[in-house]
Amino acid sequence: MPKITVLTITTHTQYRDMQAEALKLQTFQDFEWIVVDDFVEQNNTALREAVNNAFKLIHIPPIKVVPYYAACMACNTGLIHASGELIYFMADYIL
C-alpha cells in the first residue's frame, strides 16, 4: 500500500505531461497518482507512457452529473479509490 495518494481532478489536458514529469522527479516514490477526468484513450496511453511505471497511475473516468456537482463528485470518487495514508490534492494546472 502506498504511503501517499496524489489526487488530481482535471479538465486541463495540456498540463498532464508537466504534472507527470514533476511527479517522476520526486525523490520519494512511494505514492499513487489518481487522475479523475474524461481524457480519451489516446491521451490515457500517452499519460501512461509519460509516467513509464515510475509510480502507480490510476485513471478514473468521471460520472456524468450536473456540472455544479461534477467537481465534488469527481473528488469523492477519487477519495474512494485512494489507498494512501495521506492524500495530496494536486491542481490540474501549473503556474
PDB file of N, CA and C in Angstrom, residues 1 4 7 9-10 22 24 38 41-42 47 50 60 67 73 90:
ATOM      1  N   MET A   1       0.843  -1.182   0.000  1.00  0.00           N
ATOM      2  CA  MET A   1       0.000   0.000   0.000  1.00  0.00           C
ATOM      3  C   MET A   1       0.889   1.247   0.000  1.00  0.00           C
ATOM      4  N   ILE A   4       1.323   7.640   0.199  1.00  0.00           N
ATOM      5  CA  ILE A   4       0.687   8.888  -0.215  1.00  0.00           C
ATOM      6  C   ILE A   4      -0.128   8.655  -1.480  1.00  0.00           C
ATOM      7  N   LEU A   7      -4.003  13.119  -5.714  1.00  0.00           N
ATOM      8  CA  LEU A   7      -5.308  13.109  -6.365  1.00  0.00           C
ATOM      9  C   LEU A   7      -5.462  14.356  -7.230  1.00  0.00           C
ATOM     10  N   ILE A   9      -8.113  16.148  -9.952  1.00  0.00           N
ATOM     11  CA  ILE A   9      -9.372  16.247 -10.676  1.00  0.00           C
ATOM     12  C   ILE A   9      -9.087  17.242 -11.796  1.00  0.00           C
ATOM     13  N   THR A  10      -9.184  16.810 -13.045  1.00  0.00           N
ATOM     14  CA  THR A  10      -8.664  17.651 -14.114  1.00  0.00           C
ATOM     15  C   THR A  10      -9.611  17.887 -15.272  1.00  0.00           C
ATOM     16  N   ALA A  22       6.857  16.284 -13.174  1.00  0.00           N
ATOM     17  CA  ALA A  22       7.082  16.794 -11.811  1.00  0.00           C
ATOM     18  C   ALA A  22       6.999  15.662 -10.792  1.00  0.00           C
ATOM     19  N   LYS A  24       7.511  12.425 -11.424  1.00  0.00           N
ATOM     20  CA  LYS A  24       8.621  11.495 -11.637  1.00  0.00           C
ATOM     21  C   LYS A  24       9.920  12.007 -11.021  1.00  0.00           C
ATOM     22  N   ASP A  38     -11.986  12.784 -17.938  1.00  0.00           N
ATOM     23  CA  ASP A  38     -12.582  12.044 -19.051  1.00  0.00           C
ATOM     24  C   ASP A  38     -11.689  12.047 -20.282  1.00  0.00           C
ATOM     25  N   GLU A  41      -8.886   7.645 -24.792  1.00  0.00           N
ATOM     26  CA  GLU A  41      -7.940   6.528 -24.723  1.00  0.00           C
ATOM     27  C   GLU A  41      -6.549   6.891 -25.235  1.00  0.00           C
ATOM     28  N   GLN A  42      -6.466   7.699 -26.287  1.00  0.00           N
ATOM     29  CA  GLN A  42      -5.160   8.080 -26.813  1.00  0.00           C
ATOM     30  C   GLN A  42      -4.372   8.871 -25.763  1.00  0.00           C
ATOM     31  N   LEU A  47      -0.314   9.414 -21.393  1.00  0.00           N
ATOM     32  CA  LEU A  47       0.000   9.697 -19.998  1.00  0.00           C
ATOM     33  C   LEU A  47       0.698   8.500 -19.353  1.00  0.00           C
ATOM     34  N   ALA A  50       4.178   8.557 -20.415  1.00  0.00           N
ATOM     35  CA  ALA A  50       4.927   9.629 -19.747  1.00  0.00           C
ATOM     36  C   ALA A  50       5.311   9.219 -18.320  1.00  0.00           C
ATOM     37  N   ILE A  60      -9.570   7.314 -13.441  1.00  0.00           N
ATOM     38  CA  ILE A  60     -10.980   7.066 -13.161  1.00  0.00           C
ATOM     39  C   ILE A  60     -11.806   8.056 -13.969  1.00  0.00           C
ATOM     40  N   PRO A  67     -23.287  19.718 -13.896  1.00  0.00           N
ATOM     41  CA  PRO A  67     -21.977  20.395 -13.824  1.00  0.00           C
ATOM     42  C   PRO A  67     -21.657  21.028 -12.470  1.00  0.00           C
ATOM     43  N   MET A  73     -18.233  15.518  -6.952  1.00  0.00           N
ATOM     44  CA  MET A  73     -18.436  14.085  -7.191  1.00  0.00           C
ATOM     45  C   MET A  73     -17.131  13.434  -7.658  1.00  0.00           C
ATOM     46  N   MET A  90      -3.523  17.592  -5.971  1.00  0.00           N
ATOM     47  CA  MET A  90      -2.697  18.279  -6.959  1.00  0.00           C
ATOM     48  C   MET A  90      -3.600  18.975  -7.968  1.00  0.00           C
TER      49      MET A  90
END
